[in-house]
Amino acid sequence: MRVQTLTLAAAGAALLTPTTLPTPAASLAAHGDRHRITATDLLARVRDCTQVSRGRYRTDAGTAATVPVCGTDRAVFWKADLDIDCDGRVTAHCNRAADPAFSAATAFQQSDGRHLNAEKLPYVVVPGPSRRWDPRAYGIRGGAVAAVIYKGRVQYAVVGDTGPRDIIGEASYATAKGLDMDADPRSGGVSSGVTYIVFRDSEISPIENRETAEAEGERLAAQFTDGG
């Protein structure tokens, strides 16, 4: 994860409404080849960009701001890199030793009040609200459903954390694993080629329920690719 995310996770919790309800879900491996809606189907719908952000985002500190947030009536989307967010609960692969920038907090918490488990839960990171773009104005809050696409694979996820107000392109350890990419928080992720689609006014309750996110992701993706 990026160092700046550490200072904004707590602030993001106050700015975006968290999702809470009961019972955690079991793990579920998700690969694009088992989804009814394919990566090709989804990418065809995000070929053209109607920009909804007032400016563009950097993919990393010190890089040029080149990434716009685009939108339709049903979703917002962007195309960027993928940096690994390992924040949340301490696990075998997400901890201070594995990730020097590790934070034990995520902007949103699961139904039992604990912070999210980046190793088990596919989640994406959205920029903190700003004049550039406010996710809340587009129905994007904690628990919103996302489809993350890379090299023909689709991983459904939830919005689980917030990041710097000027940087975009970050997702959890579990999201990277689901996309069959290196998930090491120090050296993993990819520098480009990832598409993030977040469905407007969607919400998973409880936020940690992977099976619900998968099912709802497929339903919303079907609506989206049908022209919605």
PDB file of C-alpha atoms in Angstrom:
ATOM      1  CA  MET A   1       0.000   0.000   0.000  1.00  0.00           C
ATOM      2  CA  ARG A   2       1.019   3.610  -0.331  1.00  0.00           C
ATOM      3  CA  VAL A   3       2.317   5.524   2.653  1.00  0.00           C
ATOM      4  CA  GLN A   4      -0.245   8.277   2.179  1.00  0.00           C
ATOM      5  CA  THR A   5      -3.088   5.793   2.701  1.00  0.00           C
ATOM      6  CA  LEU A   6      -2.070   5.420   6.352  1.00  0.00           C
ATOM      7  CA  THR A   7      -3.059   8.954   7.206  1.00  0.00           C
ATOM      8  CA  LEU A   8      -6.338   8.846   5.323  1.00  0.00           C
ATOM      9  CA  ALA A   9      -7.932   5.550   6.342  1.00  0.00           C
ATOM     10  CA  ALA A  10      -9.304   6.958   9.575  1.00  0.00           C
ATOM     11  CA  ALA A  11     -10.473  10.143   7.878  1.00  0.00           C
ATOM     12  CA  GLY A  12     -12.158   8.106   5.168  1.00  0.00           C
ATOM     13  CA  ALA A  13     -14.228   6.304   7.765  1.00  0.00           C
ATOM     14  CA  ALA A  14     -15.761   9.609   8.803  1.00  0.00           C
ATOM     15  CA  LEU A  15     -16.280  10.792   5.241  1.00  0.00           C
ATOM     16  CA  LEU A  16     -17.809   7.694   3.698  1.00  0.00           C
ATOM     17  CA  THR A  17     -20.543   5.679   5.391  1.00  0.00           C
ATOM     18  CA  PRO A  18     -19.384   2.203   6.516  1.00  0.00           C
ATOM     19  CA  THR A  19     -21.435  -0.913   5.991  1.00  0.00           C
ATOM     20  CA  THR A  20     -22.335  -3.082   8.974  1.00  0.00           C
ATOM     21  CA  LEU A  21     -24.532  -6.162   9.458  1.00  0.00           C
ATOM     22  CA  PRO A  22     -24.082  -9.724  10.738  1.00  0.00           C
ATOM     23  CA  THR A  23     -22.200 -12.929   9.887  1.00  0.00           C
ATOM     24  CA  PRO A  24     -18.889 -13.159   8.101  1.00  0.00           C
ATOM     25  CA  ALA A  25     -18.618 -15.116   4.873  1.00  0.00           C
ATOM     26  CA  ALA A  26     -16.337 -17.968   3.937  1.00  0.00           C
ATOM     27  CA  SER A  27     -13.506 -17.620   1.441  1.00  0.00           C
ATOM     28  CA  LEU A  28     -14.274 -18.026  -2.232  1.00  0.00           C
ATOM     29  CA  ALA A  29     -11.698 -18.209  -5.016  1.00  0.00           C
ATOM     30  CA  ALA A  30     -12.859 -16.141  -7.980  1.00  0.00           C
ATOM     31  CA  HIS A  31     -11.492 -16.502 -11.489  1.00  0.00           C
ATOM     32  CA  GLY A  32     -12.688 -14.757 -14.625  1.00  0.00           C
ATOM     33  CA  ASP A  33     -13.189 -17.972 -16.578  1.00  0.00           C
ATOM     34  CA  ARG A  34     -16.003 -19.105 -14.256  1.00  0.00           C
ATOM     35  CA  HIS A  35     -18.076 -15.934 -14.530  1.00  0.00           C
ATOM     36  CA  ARG A  36     -21.045 -15.746 -16.857  1.00  0.00           C
ATOM     37  CA  ILE A  37     -20.189 -12.116 -17.653  1.00  0.00           C
ATOM     38  CA  THR A  38     -16.693 -12.103 -19.135  1.00  0.00           C
ATOM     39  CA  ALA A  39     -13.900  -9.568 -19.034  1.00  0.00           C
ATOM     40  CA  THR A  40     -14.513  -8.921 -22.732  1.00  0.00           C
ATOM     41  CA  ASP A  41     -18.181  -8.143 -22.049  1.00  0.00           C
ATOM     42  CA  LEU A  42     -17.299  -5.622 -19.355  1.00  0.00           C
ATOM     43  CA  LEU A  43     -14.427  -3.988 -21.218  1.00  0.00           C
ATOM     44  CA  ALA A  44     -16.682  -3.388 -24.209  1.00  0.00           C
ATOM     45  CA  ARG A  45     -18.845  -1.168 -22.000  1.00  0.00           C
ATOM     46  CA  VAL A  46     -15.964   0.984 -20.758  1.00  0.00           C
ATOM     47  CA  ARG A  47     -14.260   1.605 -24.083  1.00  0.00           C
ATOM     48  CA  ASP A  48     -15.339   5.250 -24.103  1.00  0.00           C
ATOM     49  CA  CYS A  49     -14.916   7.669 -21.222  1.00  0.00           C
ATOM     50  CA  THR A  50     -17.348  10.344 -20.146  1.00  0.00           C
ATOM     51  CA  GLN A  51     -15.213  12.005 -17.497  1.00  0.00           C
ATOM     52  CA  VAL A  52     -16.950  12.684 -14.186  1.00  0.00           C
ATOM     53  CA  SER A  53     -13.907  13.783 -12.186  1.00  0.00           C
ATOM     54  CA  ARG A  54     -12.908  17.442 -12.401  1.00  0.00           C
ATOM     55  CA  GLY A  55      -9.280  16.482 -12.830  1.00  0.00           C
ATOM     56  CA  ARG A  56      -7.095  13.416 -13.264  1.00  0.00           C
ATOM     57  CA  TYR A  57      -5.302  11.185 -10.783  1.00  0.00           C
ATOM     58  CA  ARG A  58      -1.737  10.004 -10.332  1.00  0.00           C
ATOM     59  CA  THR A  59      -1.121   6.257 -10.113  1.00  0.00           C
ATOM     60  CA  ASP A  60       1.768   6.806  -7.665  1.00  0.00           C
ATOM     61  CA  ALA A  61       3.343   9.733  -5.842  1.00  0.00           C
ATOM     62  CA  GLY A  62       5.594  11.719  -8.144  1.00  0.00           C
ATOM     63  CA  THR A  63       3.980  10.539 -11.389  1.00  0.00           C
ATOM     64  CA  ALA A  64       1.936  12.621 -13.817  1.00  0.00           C
ATOM     65  CA  ALA A  65      -1.824  12.875 -13.283  1.00  0.00           C
ATOM     66  CA  THR A  66      -3.185  10.923 -16.261  1.00  0.00           C
ATOM     67  CA  VAL A  67      -6.147   8.867 -14.999  1.00  0.00           C
ATOM     68  CA  PRO A  68      -9.695  10.257 -15.235  1.00  0.00           C
ATOM     69  CA  VAL A  69     -12.683   8.782 -13.423  1.00  0.00           C
ATOM     70  CA  CYS A  70     -15.324   8.034 -16.041  1.00  0.00           C
ATOM     71  CA  GLY A  71     -19.000   7.341 -15.543  1.00  0.00           C
ATOM     72  CA  THR A  72     -22.348   6.099 -16.805  1.00  0.00           C
ATOM     73  CA  ASP A  73     -25.765   6.049 -15.145  1.00  0.00           C
ATOM     74  CA  ARG A  74     -24.935   2.687 -13.537  1.00  0.00           C
ATOM     75  CA  ALA A  75     -21.205   2.758 -12.792  1.00  0.00           C
ATOM     76  CA  VAL A  76     -17.984   4.713 -12.514  1.00  0.00           C
ATOM     77  CA  PHE A  77     -14.721   3.327 -13.826  1.00  0.00           C
ATOM     78  CA  TRP A  78     -11.028   4.012 -14.300  1.00  0.00           C
ATOM     79  CA  LYS A  79      -8.017   2.301 -15.830  1.00  0.00           C
ATOM     80  CA  ALA A  80      -4.822   2.329 -13.793  1.00  0.00           C
ATOM     81  CA  ASP A  81      -2.189   0.244 -12.051  1.00  0.00           C
ATOM     82  CA  LEU A  82      -2.766  -2.013  -9.055  1.00  0.00           C
ATOM     83  CA  ASP A  83      -0.825  -1.410  -5.863  1.00  0.00           C
ATOM     84  CA  ILE A  84      -1.330  -3.890  -3.031  1.00  0.00           C
ATOM     85  CA  ASP A  85      -3.285  -2.727   0.018  1.00  0.00           C
ATOM     86  CA  CYS A  86      -2.543  -5.082   2.922  1.00  0.00           C
ATOM     87  CA  ASP A  87      -4.164  -2.892   5.575  1.00  0.00           C
ATOM     88  CA  GLY A  88      -6.565  -4.223   8.183  1.00  0.00           C
ATOM     89  CA  ARG A  89      -6.277  -7.287  10.355  1.00  0.00           C
ATOM     90  CA  VAL A  90      -2.875  -8.865  10.929  1.00  0.00           C
ATOM     91  CA  THR A  91      -2.529 -12.101   8.935  1.00  0.00           C
ATOM     92  CA  ALA A  92       0.258 -14.365   7.689  1.00  0.00           C
ATOM     93  CA  HIS A  93       0.827 -12.220   4.581  1.00  0.00           C
ATOM     94  CA  CYS A  94      -0.386  -8.828   5.774  1.00  0.00           C
ATOM     95  CA  ASN A  95       1.592  -7.526   8.737  1.00  0.00           C
ATOM     96  CA  ARG A  96       4.316  -5.037   9.637  1.00  0.00           C
ATOM     97  CA  ALA A  97       7.128  -7.438   8.721  1.00  0.00           C
ATOM     98  CA  ALA A  98       5.699  -8.155   5.271  1.00  0.00           C
ATOM     99  CA  ASP A  99       4.643  -4.559   4.613  1.00  0.00           C
ATOM    100  CA  PRO A 100       6.585  -1.700   6.250  1.00  0.00           C
ATOM    101  CA  ALA A 101       3.685   0.654   5.448  1.00  0.00           C
ATOM    102  CA  PHE A 102       1.120  -1.675   7.040  1.00  0.00           C
ATOM    103  CA  SER A 103      -1.767  -0.126   8.964  1.00  0.00           C
ATOM    104  CA  ALA A 104      -4.072  -2.159  11.202  1.00  0.00           C
ATOM    105  CA  ALA A 105      -7.008   0.062  10.189  1.00  0.00           C
ATOM    106  CA  THR A 106      -9.245   0.189   7.143  1.00  0.00           C
ATOM    107  CA  ALA A 107     -11.713   2.972   6.407  1.00  0.00           C
ATOM    108  CA  PHE A 108     -14.603   0.524   6.725  1.00  0.00           C
ATOM    109  CA  GLN A 109     -15.182  -2.277   9.199  1.00  0.00           C
ATOM    110  CA  GLN A 110     -16.933  -5.630   9.035  1.00  0.00           C
ATOM    111  CA  SER A 111     -20.120  -6.525  10.875  1.00  0.00           C
ATOM    112  CA  ASP A 112     -18.361  -7.479  14.134  1.00  0.00           C
ATOM    113  CA  GLY A 113     -16.561  -4.119  14.265  1.00  0.00           C
ATOM    114  CA  ARG A 114     -13.170  -5.535  13.288  1.00  0.00           C
ATOM    115  CA  HIS A 115     -11.160  -4.031  10.455  1.00  0.00           C
ATOM    116  CA  LEU A 116     -11.187  -5.831   7.104  1.00  0.00           C
ATOM    117  CA  ASN A 117      -8.982  -8.805   6.277  1.00  0.00           C
ATOM    118  CA  ALA A 118      -7.039  -7.841   3.135  1.00  0.00           C
ATOM    119  CA  GLU A 119      -5.694 -11.371   2.746  1.00  0.00           C
ATOM    120  CA  LYS A 120      -9.185 -12.903   2.577  1.00  0.00           C
ATOM    121  CA  LEU A 121     -11.500 -10.153   1.330  1.00  0.00           C
ATOM    122  CA  PRO A 122     -11.276  -8.757  -2.205  1.00  0.00           C
ATOM    123  CA  TYR A 123     -11.647  -5.016  -1.815  1.00  0.00           C
ATOM    124  CA  VAL A 124     -10.701  -1.917  -3.750  1.00  0.00           C
ATOM    125  CA  VAL A 125      -9.453   1.453  -2.548  1.00  0.00           C
ATOM    126  CA  VAL A 126     -11.120   4.668  -3.707  1.00  0.00           C
ATOM    127  CA  PRO A 127      -9.569   8.133  -3.418  1.00  0.00           C
ATOM    128  CA  GLY A 128     -10.650  10.243  -0.479  1.00  0.00           C
ATOM    129  CA  PRO A 129     -13.399  12.767  -1.329  1.00  0.00           C
ATOM    130  CA  SER A 130     -12.101  16.022  -2.796  1.00  0.00           C
ATOM    131  CA  ARG A 131     -12.963  18.787  -5.217  1.00  0.00           C
ATOM    132  CA  ARG A 132     -11.452  16.595  -7.907  1.00  0.00           C
ATOM    133  CA  TRP A 133     -14.057  13.883  -7.316  1.00  0.00           C
ATOM    134  CA  ASP A 134     -16.352  12.867  -4.470  1.00  0.00           C
ATOM    135  CA  PRO A 135     -17.295   9.164  -4.678  1.00  0.00           C
ATOM    136  CA  ARG A 136     -20.281   9.744  -2.384  1.00  0.00           C
ATOM    137  CA  ALA A 137     -21.921  11.982  -4.984  1.00  0.00           C
ATOM    138  CA  TYR A 138     -22.015   8.954  -7.301  1.00  0.00           C
ATOM    139  CA  GLY A 139     -23.392   6.488  -4.754  1.00  0.00           C
ATOM    140  CA  ILE A 140     -19.969   4.987  -3.992  1.00  0.00           C
ATOM    141  CA  ARG A 141     -19.556   4.153  -0.301  1.00  0.00           C
ATOM    142  CA  GLY A 142     -18.126   1.391   1.849  1.00  0.00           C
ATOM    143  CA  GLY A 143     -19.474  -1.960   0.643  1.00  0.00           C
ATOM    144  CA  ALA A 144     -20.184  -0.796  -2.918  1.00  0.00           C
ATOM    145  CA  VAL A 145     -19.650  -3.578  -5.456  1.00  0.00           C
ATOM    146  CA  ALA A 146     -16.736  -3.438  -7.886  1.00  0.00           C
ATOM    147  CA  ALA A 147     -15.503  -5.519 -10.808  1.00  0.00           C
ATOM    148  CA  VAL A 148     -11.723  -5.516 -11.246  1.00  0.00           C
ATOM    149  CA  ILE A 149     -10.438  -6.751 -14.609  1.00  0.00           C
ATOM    150  CA  TYR A 150      -6.942  -7.815 -15.608  1.00  0.00           C
ATOM    151  CA  LYS A 151      -5.730 -10.004 -18.482  1.00  0.00           C
ATOM    152  CA  GLY A 152      -9.073 -11.638 -19.118  1.00  0.00           C
ATOM    153  CA  ARG A 153      -9.921 -12.250 -15.453  1.00  0.00           C
ATOM    154  CA  VAL A 154     -12.703 -10.662 -13.434  1.00  0.00           C
ATOM    155  CA  GLN A 155     -12.582 -10.361  -9.645  1.00  0.00           C
ATOM    156  CA  TYR A 156     -15.628  -8.975  -7.885  1.00  0.00           C
ATOM    157  CA  ALA A 157     -14.822  -6.949  -4.805  1.00  0.00           C
ATOM    158  CA  VAL A 158     -16.216  -4.333  -2.437  1.00  0.00           C
ATOM    159  CA  VAL A 159     -15.087  -0.800  -1.695  1.00  0.00           C
ATOM    160  CA  GLY A 160     -13.164  -1.390   1.534  1.00  0.00           C
ATOM    161  CA  ASP A 161     -10.671   1.419   2.055  1.00  0.00           C
ATOM    162  CA  THR A 162      -9.869   4.992   1.063  1.00  0.00           C
ATOM    163  CA  GLY A 163      -6.586   6.416  -0.123  1.00  0.00           C
ATOM    164  CA  PRO A 164      -4.902   9.698  -0.988  1.00  0.00           C
ATOM    165  CA  ARG A 165      -7.064  12.343  -2.618  1.00  0.00           C
ATOM    166  CA  ASP A 166      -4.834  12.566  -5.706  1.00  0.00           C
ATOM    167  CA  ILE A 167      -3.852   8.898  -6.280  1.00  0.00           C
ATOM    168  CA  ILE A 168      -5.852   5.995  -7.726  1.00  0.00           C
ATOM    169  CA  GLY A 169      -5.233   2.322  -8.495  1.00  0.00           C
ATOM    170  CA  GLU A 170      -5.085   0.110  -5.397  1.00  0.00           C
ATOM    171  CA  ALA A 171      -6.744  -3.096  -4.195  1.00  0.00           C
ATOM    172  CA  SER A 172      -6.375  -5.705  -1.485  1.00  0.00           C
ATOM    173  CA  TYR A 173      -4.047  -8.689  -1.336  1.00  0.00           C
ATOM    174  CA  ALA A 174      -7.042 -10.984  -1.980  1.00  0.00           C
ATOM    175  CA  THR A 175      -8.062  -9.015  -5.094  1.00  0.00           C
ATOM    176  CA  ALA A 176      -4.582  -9.418  -6.564  1.00  0.00           C
ATOM    177  CA  LYS A 177      -4.581 -13.150  -5.811  1.00  0.00           C
ATOM    178  CA  GLY A 178      -7.980 -13.510  -7.464  1.00  0.00           C
ATOM    179  CA  LEU A 179      -6.547 -11.869 -10.585  1.00  0.00           C
ATOM    180  CA  ASP A 180      -3.594 -14.273 -10.531  1.00  0.00           C
ATOM    181  CA  MET A 181      -1.015 -11.540  -9.981  1.00  0.00           C
ATOM    182  CA  ASP A 182       1.815 -11.227  -7.476  1.00  0.00           C
ATOM    183  CA  ALA A 183       0.231 -10.014  -4.237  1.00  0.00           C
ATOM    184  CA  ASP A 184       3.406  -9.290  -2.273  1.00  0.00           C
ATOM    185  CA  PRO A 185       2.820  -5.880  -0.606  1.00  0.00           C
ATOM    186  CA  ARG A 186       6.439  -4.830  -1.245  1.00  0.00           C
ATOM    187  CA  SER A 187       6.911  -5.954  -4.843  1.00  0.00           C
ATOM    188  CA  GLY A 188       3.544  -7.170  -6.123  1.00  0.00           C
ATOM    189  CA  GLY A 189       0.789  -5.621  -8.158  1.00  0.00           C
ATOM    190  CA  VAL A 190       1.161  -4.376 -11.720  1.00  0.00           C
ATOM    191  CA  SER A 191       2.096  -1.023 -13.234  1.00  0.00           C
ATOM    192  CA  SER A 192      -0.804  -0.760 -15.714  1.00  0.00           C
ATOM    193  CA  GLY A 193      -3.608  -2.586 -17.477  1.00  0.00           C
ATOM    194  CA  VAL A 194      -6.162  -2.877 -14.668  1.00  0.00           C
ATOM    195  CA  THR A 195      -9.767  -1.713 -15.101  1.00  0.00           C
ATOM    196  CA  TYR A 196     -11.894  -0.884 -12.062  1.00  0.00           C
ATOM    197  CA  ILE A 197     -15.680  -0.679 -12.418  1.00  0.00           C
ATOM    198  CA  VAL A 198     -17.699   0.333  -9.339  1.00  0.00           C
ATOM    199  CA  PHE A 199     -21.473   0.007  -9.529  1.00  0.00           C
ATOM    200  CA  ARG A 200     -23.346   3.068  -8.338  1.00  0.00           C
ATOM    201  CA  ASP A 201     -25.727   2.850  -5.355  1.00  0.00           C
ATOM    202  CA  SER A 202     -24.743  -0.768  -4.675  1.00  0.00           C
ATOM    203  CA  GLU A 203     -23.989  -2.158  -1.236  1.00  0.00           C
ATOM    204  CA  ILE A 204     -23.024  -5.495   0.302  1.00  0.00           C
ATOM    205  CA  SER A 205     -24.205  -6.189   3.845  1.00  0.00           C
ATOM    206  CA  PRO A 206     -22.302  -7.466   5.642  1.00  0.00           C
ATOM    207  CA  ILE A 207     -19.336  -5.990   3.814  1.00  0.00           C
ATOM    208  CA  GLU A 208     -17.224  -9.134   4.392  1.00  0.00           C
ATOM    209  CA  ASN A 209     -19.643 -11.504   2.619  1.00  0.00           C
ATOM    210  CA  ARG A 210     -17.709 -12.655  -0.442  1.00  0.00           C
ATOM    211  CA  GLU A 211     -20.454 -14.916  -1.778  1.00  0.00           C
ATOM    212  CA  THR A 212     -22.951 -12.051  -1.757  1.00  0.00           C
ATOM    213  CA  ALA A 213     -20.455  -9.761  -3.489  1.00  0.00           C
ATOM    214  CA  GLU A 214     -19.882 -12.387  -6.185  1.00  0.00           C
ATOM    215  CA  ALA A 215     -23.589 -12.915  -6.806  1.00  0.00           C
ATOM    216  CA  GLU A 216     -24.437  -9.225  -6.746  1.00  0.00           C
ATOM    217  CA  GLY A 217     -21.423  -8.455  -8.922  1.00  0.00           C
ATOM    218  CA  GLU A 218     -22.643 -10.882 -11.566  1.00  0.00           C
ATOM    219  CA  ARG A 219     -26.152  -9.423 -11.437  1.00  0.00           C
ATOM    220  CA  LEU A 220     -24.970  -5.836 -11.740  1.00  0.00           C
ATOM    221  CA  ALA A 221     -22.450  -6.746 -14.432  1.00  0.00           C
ATOM    222  CA  ALA A 222     -25.232  -8.359 -16.464  1.00  0.00           C
ATOM    223  CA  GLN A 223     -27.324  -5.202 -16.227  1.00  0.00           C
ATOM    224  CA  PHE A 224     -24.312  -3.069 -17.113  1.00  0.00           C
ATOM    225  CA  THR A 225     -23.318  -5.110 -20.176  1.00  0.00           C
ATOM    226  CA  ASP A 226     -26.930  -5.190 -21.375  1.00  0.00           C
ATOM    227  CA  GLY A 227     -26.616  -1.449 -21.876  1.00  0.00           C
ATOM    228  CA  GLY A 228     -27.634  -0.115 -18.498  1.00  0.00           C
TER     229      GLY A 228
END
